[in-house]
PDB file of C-alpha atoms in Angstrom:
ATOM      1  CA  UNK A   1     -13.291 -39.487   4.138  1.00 39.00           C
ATOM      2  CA  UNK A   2     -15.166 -36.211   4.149  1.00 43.00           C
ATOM      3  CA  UNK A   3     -15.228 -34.034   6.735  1.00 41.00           C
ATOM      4  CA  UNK A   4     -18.160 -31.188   7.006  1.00 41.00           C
ATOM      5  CA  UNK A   5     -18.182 -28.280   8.882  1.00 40.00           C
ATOM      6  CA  UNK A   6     -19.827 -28.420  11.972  1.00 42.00           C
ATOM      7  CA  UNK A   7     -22.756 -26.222  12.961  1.00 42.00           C
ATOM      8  CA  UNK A   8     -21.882 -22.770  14.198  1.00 42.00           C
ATOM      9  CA  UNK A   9     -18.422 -22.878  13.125  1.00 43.00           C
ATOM     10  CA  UNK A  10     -16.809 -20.787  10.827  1.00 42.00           C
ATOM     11  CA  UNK A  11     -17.937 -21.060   7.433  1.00 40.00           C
ATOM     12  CA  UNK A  12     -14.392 -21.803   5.022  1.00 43.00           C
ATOM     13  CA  UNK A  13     -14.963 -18.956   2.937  1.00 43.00           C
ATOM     14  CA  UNK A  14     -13.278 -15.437   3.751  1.00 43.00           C
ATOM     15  CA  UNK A  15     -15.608 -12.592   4.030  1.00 46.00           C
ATOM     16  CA  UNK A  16     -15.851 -10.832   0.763  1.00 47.00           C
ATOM     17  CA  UNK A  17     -14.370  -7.198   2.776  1.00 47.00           C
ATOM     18  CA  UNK A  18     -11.705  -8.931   3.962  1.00 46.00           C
ATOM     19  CA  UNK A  19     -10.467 -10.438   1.223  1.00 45.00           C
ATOM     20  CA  UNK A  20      -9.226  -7.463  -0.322  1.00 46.00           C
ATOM     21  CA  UNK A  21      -6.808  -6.337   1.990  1.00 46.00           C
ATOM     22  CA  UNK A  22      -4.974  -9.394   1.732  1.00 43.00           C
ATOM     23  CA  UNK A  23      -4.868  -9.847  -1.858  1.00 43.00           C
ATOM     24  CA  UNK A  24      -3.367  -6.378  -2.444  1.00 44.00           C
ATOM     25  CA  UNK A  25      -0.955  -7.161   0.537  1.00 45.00           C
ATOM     26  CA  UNK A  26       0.065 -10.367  -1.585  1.00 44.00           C
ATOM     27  CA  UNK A  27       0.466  -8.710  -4.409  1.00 46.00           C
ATOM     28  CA  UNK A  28       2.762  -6.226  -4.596  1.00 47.00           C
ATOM     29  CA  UNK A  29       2.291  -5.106  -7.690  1.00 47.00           C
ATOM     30  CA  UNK A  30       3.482  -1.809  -9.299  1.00 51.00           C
ATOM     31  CA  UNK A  31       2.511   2.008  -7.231  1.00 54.00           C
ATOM     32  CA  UNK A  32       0.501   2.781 -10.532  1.00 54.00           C
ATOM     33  CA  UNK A  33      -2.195  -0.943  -9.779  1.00 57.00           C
ATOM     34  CA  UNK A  34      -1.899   0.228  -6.376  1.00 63.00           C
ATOM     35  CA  UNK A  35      -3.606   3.749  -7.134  1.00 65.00           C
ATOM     36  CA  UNK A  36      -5.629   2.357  -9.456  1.00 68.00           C
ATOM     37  CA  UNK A  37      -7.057   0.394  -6.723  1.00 88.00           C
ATOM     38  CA  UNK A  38      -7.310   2.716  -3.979  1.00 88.00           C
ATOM     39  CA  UNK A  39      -9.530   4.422  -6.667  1.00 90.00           C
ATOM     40  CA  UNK A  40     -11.594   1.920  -7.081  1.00 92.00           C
ATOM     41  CA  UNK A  41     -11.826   0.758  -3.166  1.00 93.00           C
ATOM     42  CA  UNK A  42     -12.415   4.679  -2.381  1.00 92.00           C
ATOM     43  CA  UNK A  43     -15.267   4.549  -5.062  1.00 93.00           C
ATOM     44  CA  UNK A  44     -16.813   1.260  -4.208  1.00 94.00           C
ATOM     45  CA  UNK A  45     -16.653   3.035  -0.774  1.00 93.00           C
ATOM     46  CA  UNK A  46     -18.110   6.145  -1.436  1.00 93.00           C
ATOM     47  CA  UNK A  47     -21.338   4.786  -3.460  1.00 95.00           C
ATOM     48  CA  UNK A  48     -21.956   2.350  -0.836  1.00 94.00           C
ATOM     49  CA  UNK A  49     -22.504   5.152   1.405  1.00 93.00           C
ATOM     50  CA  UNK A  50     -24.431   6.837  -1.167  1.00 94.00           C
ATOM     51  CA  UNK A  51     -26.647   4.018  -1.750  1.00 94.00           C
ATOM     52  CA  UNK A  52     -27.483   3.482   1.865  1.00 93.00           C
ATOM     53  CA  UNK A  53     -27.759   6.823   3.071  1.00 93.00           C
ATOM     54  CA  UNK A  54     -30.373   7.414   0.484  1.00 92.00           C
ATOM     55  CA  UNK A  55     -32.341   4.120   1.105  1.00 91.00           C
ATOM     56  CA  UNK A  56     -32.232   6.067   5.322  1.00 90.00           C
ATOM     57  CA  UNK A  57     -36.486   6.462   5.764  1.00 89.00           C
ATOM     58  CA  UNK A  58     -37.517   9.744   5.050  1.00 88.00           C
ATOM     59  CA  UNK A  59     -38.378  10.898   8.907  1.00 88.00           C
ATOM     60  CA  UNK A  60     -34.691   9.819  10.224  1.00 88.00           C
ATOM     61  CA  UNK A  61     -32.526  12.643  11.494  1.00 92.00           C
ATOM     62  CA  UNK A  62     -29.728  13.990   9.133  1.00 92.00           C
ATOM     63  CA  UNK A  63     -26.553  12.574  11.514  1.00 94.00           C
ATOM     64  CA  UNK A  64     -28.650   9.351  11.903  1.00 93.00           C
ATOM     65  CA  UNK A  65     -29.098   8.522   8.892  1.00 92.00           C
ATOM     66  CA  UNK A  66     -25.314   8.925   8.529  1.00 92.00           C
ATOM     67  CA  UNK A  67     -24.204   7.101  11.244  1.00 94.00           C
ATOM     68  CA  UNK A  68     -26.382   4.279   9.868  1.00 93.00           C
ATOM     69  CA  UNK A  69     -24.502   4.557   6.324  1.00 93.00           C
ATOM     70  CA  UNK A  70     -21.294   4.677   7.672  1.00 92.00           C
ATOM     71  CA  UNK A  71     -22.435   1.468   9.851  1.00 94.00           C
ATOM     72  CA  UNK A  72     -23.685  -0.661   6.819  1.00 94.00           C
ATOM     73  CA  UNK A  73     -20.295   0.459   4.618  1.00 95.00           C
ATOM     74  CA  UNK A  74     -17.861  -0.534   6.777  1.00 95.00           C
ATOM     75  CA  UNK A  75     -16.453  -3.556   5.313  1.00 94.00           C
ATOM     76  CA  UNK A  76     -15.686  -0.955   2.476  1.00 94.00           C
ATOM     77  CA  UNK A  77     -14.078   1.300   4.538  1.00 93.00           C
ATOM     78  CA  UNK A  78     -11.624  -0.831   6.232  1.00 94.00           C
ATOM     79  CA  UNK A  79     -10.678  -2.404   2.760  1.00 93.00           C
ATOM     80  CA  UNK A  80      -9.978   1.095   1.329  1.00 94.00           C
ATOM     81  CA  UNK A  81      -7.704   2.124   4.963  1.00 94.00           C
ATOM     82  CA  UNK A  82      -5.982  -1.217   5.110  1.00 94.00           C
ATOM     83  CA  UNK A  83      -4.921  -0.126   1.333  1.00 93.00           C
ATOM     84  CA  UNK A  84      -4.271   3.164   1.329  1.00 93.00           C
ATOM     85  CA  UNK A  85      -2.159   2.242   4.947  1.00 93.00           C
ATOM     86  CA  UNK A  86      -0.828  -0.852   2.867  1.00 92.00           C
ATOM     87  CA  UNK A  87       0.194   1.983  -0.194  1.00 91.00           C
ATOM     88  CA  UNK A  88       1.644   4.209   2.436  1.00 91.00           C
ATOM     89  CA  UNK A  89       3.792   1.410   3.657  1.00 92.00           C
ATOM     90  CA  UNK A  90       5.137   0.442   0.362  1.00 90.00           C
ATOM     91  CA  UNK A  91       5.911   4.138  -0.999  1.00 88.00           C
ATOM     92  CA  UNK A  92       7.748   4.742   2.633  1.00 87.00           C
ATOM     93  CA  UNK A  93       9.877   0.944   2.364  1.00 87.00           C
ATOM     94  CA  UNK A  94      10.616   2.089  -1.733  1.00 85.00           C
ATOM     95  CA  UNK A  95      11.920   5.166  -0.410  1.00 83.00           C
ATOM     96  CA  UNK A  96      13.757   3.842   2.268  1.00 81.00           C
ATOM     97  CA  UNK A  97      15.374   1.357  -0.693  1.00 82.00           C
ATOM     98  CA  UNK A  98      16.337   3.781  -3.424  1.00 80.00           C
ATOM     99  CA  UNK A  99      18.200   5.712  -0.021  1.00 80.00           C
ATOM    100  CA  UNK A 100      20.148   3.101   0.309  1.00 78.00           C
ATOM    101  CA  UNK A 101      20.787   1.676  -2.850  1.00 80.00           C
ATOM    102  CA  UNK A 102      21.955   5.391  -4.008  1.00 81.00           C
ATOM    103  CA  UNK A 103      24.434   5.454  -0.724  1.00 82.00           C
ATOM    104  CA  UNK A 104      25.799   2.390  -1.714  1.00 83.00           C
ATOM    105  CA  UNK A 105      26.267   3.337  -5.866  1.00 84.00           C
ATOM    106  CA  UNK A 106      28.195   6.516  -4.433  1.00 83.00           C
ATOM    107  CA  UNK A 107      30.284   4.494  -2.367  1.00 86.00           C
ATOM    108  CA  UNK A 108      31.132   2.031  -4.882  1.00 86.00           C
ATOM    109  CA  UNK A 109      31.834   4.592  -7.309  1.00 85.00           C
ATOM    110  CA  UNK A 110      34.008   6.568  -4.693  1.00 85.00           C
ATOM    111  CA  UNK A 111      35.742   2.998  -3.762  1.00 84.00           C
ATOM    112  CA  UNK A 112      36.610   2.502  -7.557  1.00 85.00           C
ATOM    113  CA  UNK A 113      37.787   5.903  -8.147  1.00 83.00           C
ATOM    114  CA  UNK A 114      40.240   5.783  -4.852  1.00 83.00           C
ATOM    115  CA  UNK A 115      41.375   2.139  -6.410  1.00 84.00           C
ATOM    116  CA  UNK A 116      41.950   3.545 -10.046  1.00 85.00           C
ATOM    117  CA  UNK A 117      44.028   6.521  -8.385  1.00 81.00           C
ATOM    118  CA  UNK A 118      46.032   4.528  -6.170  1.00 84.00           C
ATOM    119  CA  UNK A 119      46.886   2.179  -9.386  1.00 82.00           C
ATOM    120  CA  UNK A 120      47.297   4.857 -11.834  1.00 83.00           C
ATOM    121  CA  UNK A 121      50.349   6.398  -8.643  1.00 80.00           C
ATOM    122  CA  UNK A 122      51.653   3.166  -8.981  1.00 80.00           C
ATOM    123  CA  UNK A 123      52.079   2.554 -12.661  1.00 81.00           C
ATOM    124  CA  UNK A 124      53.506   6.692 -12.965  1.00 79.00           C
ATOM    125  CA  UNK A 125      56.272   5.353 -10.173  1.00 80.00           C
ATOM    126  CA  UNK A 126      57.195   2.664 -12.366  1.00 80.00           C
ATOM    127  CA  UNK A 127      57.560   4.729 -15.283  1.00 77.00           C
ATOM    128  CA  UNK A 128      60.285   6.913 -13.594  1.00 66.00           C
TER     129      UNK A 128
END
């Protein structure tokens, strides 16, 4: 049986802007793909406004033609915040990780080197 979609309703593909955000949220991928791509969303971003403030007609006042830019590029700009606020996440969680993970190496370490000493007491009382 196939099912259409019915008129009005959402149309089954994501917006292209939106799509973004969610792939590099899914991915996860290394710091270094992740700056790579915030270079590339601020770029993307950037000539979009570029493009549109210069296709502005000639008569429109400087901030208006501005406002209008920033209004037609802001599927861009969310995509490049919702990354750079994703990036921001991830360096402040990796952080957070390596924190812990070197509290817990030191403890280990500390918790050996009590054991070893305590053994080491041990086997020189035996000796006697």
């Amino acid at each position: 049986m196939i099912v259409g979609v019915a008129a009005g309703a959402a149309s089954p593909t994501p917006r292209r802007g939106a799509v973004v955000p969610l792939l590099l949220v899914l991915a996860g991928g290394p710091a270094a793909a992740a700056e790579a791509d915030l270079g590339d969303l601020e770029g993307r971003w950037h000539a979009c406004l570029r493009q549109a403030f210069t296709a502005q007609p000639l008569g429109l006042e400087r901030r208006a033609a501005q406002r209008a830019a920033l209004a037609a590029c802001k599927a861009q700009e969310d995509a490049y915040v919702h990354a750079m606020l994703a990036a921001q996440e991830a360096d402040v969680r990796a952080r957070a990780t390596r924190g812990v993970v070197a509290r817990a190496k030191d403890w280990a370490l500390a918790a050996a080197g009590s054991a070893r000493a305590t053994v080491t007491g041990m086997i020189d009382r035996l000796r006697w």
